[in-house]
Every structure is written in C-alpha cells, then in structure tokens.
Coordinates of C-alpha atoms in Angstrom, one line a residue:
M1 CA 15.8 -15.7 20.2
K2 CA 18.2 -13.2 18.7
T3 CA 18.9 -9.9 20.3
I4 CA 18.8 -6.5 18.6
T5 CA 20.3 -3.5 20.4
L6 CA 18.6 -0.1 19.8
K7 CA 20.1 3.2 20.7
T8 CA 17.5 6.0 21.3
D9 CA 17.1 9.2 23.2
D10 CA 15.5 9.4 26.6
T11 CA 12.2 10.8 25.3
F12 CA 11.7 8.0 22.9
F13 CA 12.7 5.4 25.5
E14 CA 10.2 6.8 28.0
H15 CA 7.5 6.9 25.3
V16 CA 8.1 3.2 24.4
T17 CA 8.2 2.2 28.1
Q18 CA 5.0 4.0 28.9
L19 CA 3.2 2.6 25.8
A20 CA 4.3 -0.9 26.6
K21 CA 3.1 -0.5 30.2
N22 CA -0.3 0.8 29.1
L23 CA -0.7 -2.1 26.6
H24 CA 0.6 -4.6 29.2
L25 CA 3.3 -5.7 26.8
T26 CA 7.1 -6.0 27.1
K27 CA 9.0 -3.4 25.2
S28 CA 10.3 -6.2 23.0
E29 CA 6.8 -7.4 22.2
L30 CA 5.6 -3.8 21.5
I31 CA 8.5 -3.3 19.1
R32 CA 8.0 -6.7 17.4
R33 CA 4.3 -5.8 16.9
S34 CA 5.1 -2.3 15.7
I35 CA 7.5 -3.6 13.1
K36 CA 5.0 -6.2 11.9
A37 CA 2.3 -3.6 11.7
Y38 CA 4.6 -1.3 9.7
E39 CA 5.5 -4.1 7.4
N40 CA 1.8 -4.8 6.8
H41 CA 1.2 -1.1 6.1
I42 CA 4.0 -1.1 3.5
K43 CA 2.6 -4.2 1.8
K44 CA -0.8 -2.6 1.6
E45 CA 0.6 0.5 0.1
Q46 CA 2.5 -1.5 -2.5
L47 CA -0.6 -3.5 -3.3
K48 CA -2.7 -0.3 -3.7
E49 CA 0.0 1.1 -6.1
Q50 CA -0.1 -2.2 -8.1
I51 CA -3.9 -2.0 -8.3
K52 CA -3.8 1.6 -9.3
Q53 CA -1.3 0.8 -12.1
A54 CA -3.3 -2.1 -13.3
A55 CA -6.5 0.1 -13.4
L56 CA -4.6 2.7 -15.5
N57 CA -3.4 0.0 -17.9
V58 CA -7.0 -1.3 -18.3
R59 CA -8.3 2.3 -18.8
Q60 CA -5.7 2.9 -21.5
S61 CA -6.5 -0.4 -23.2
N62 CA -10.3 0.4 -23.1
A63 CA -9.7 3.8 -24.5
S64 CA -7.8 2.3 -27.4
I65 CA -10.5 -0.3 -28.1
S66 CA -13.2 2.4 -27.9
Q67 CA -11.3 4.6 -30.4
E68 CA -11.0 1.6 -32.8
F69 CA -14.8 1.0 -32.6
S70 CA -15.7 4.6 -33.0
I71 CA -13.8 4.7 -36.3
T72 CA -15.9 1.8 -37.6
D73 CA -19.2 3.0 -36.1
N74 CA -20.4 4.7 -39.3
D75 CA -18.5 2.4 -41.7
G76 CA -20.7 1.9 -44.7
L77 CA -23.5 4.1 -43.4
E78 CA -22.6 7.3 -45.2
N79 CA -25.3 6.9 -47.9
V80 CA -28.1 5.7 -45.6

C-alpha cells in the first residue's frame, strides 16, 4: 500500500483518533471510508443535477409540443 501524509491541527487529530476508536477502526481505515463516502456523495449530487437538467429539457420540449398542438386545436372549426 502507498502512504499519504496528512498535516492537521491537534483538535482534528484528536477528533479522528476518538472517532476511529469509537468505531473500532484504524485511523487509516476511517479516512479511507470517509473519502469513499464523500466520493459517493459527490457522485449522487452530480447524478441529481443531471436528472434535474434532463427533467428541465423534457419540460421545455413538452411545452413546445403542447404549444404546437394548441395552435391546431381549433383548426378548421371556426364555422362549426
């Protein structure tokens, strides 16, 4: 395995140490899991944004189609 060196203040170090101890993990494992969880969070946020954009595109397309149909709704029915 490769090694990453992390510089931190005493408060953060103690927080990580205590959290790792409470979870019965090494600090390295806690940090690995934390980074993986953060990566998953970022991916979910990106996916939500893509879905939101796709929904907006569909909404705009549907509005355009609806407008086209509304123009032709009464086509030829003026004298009826």
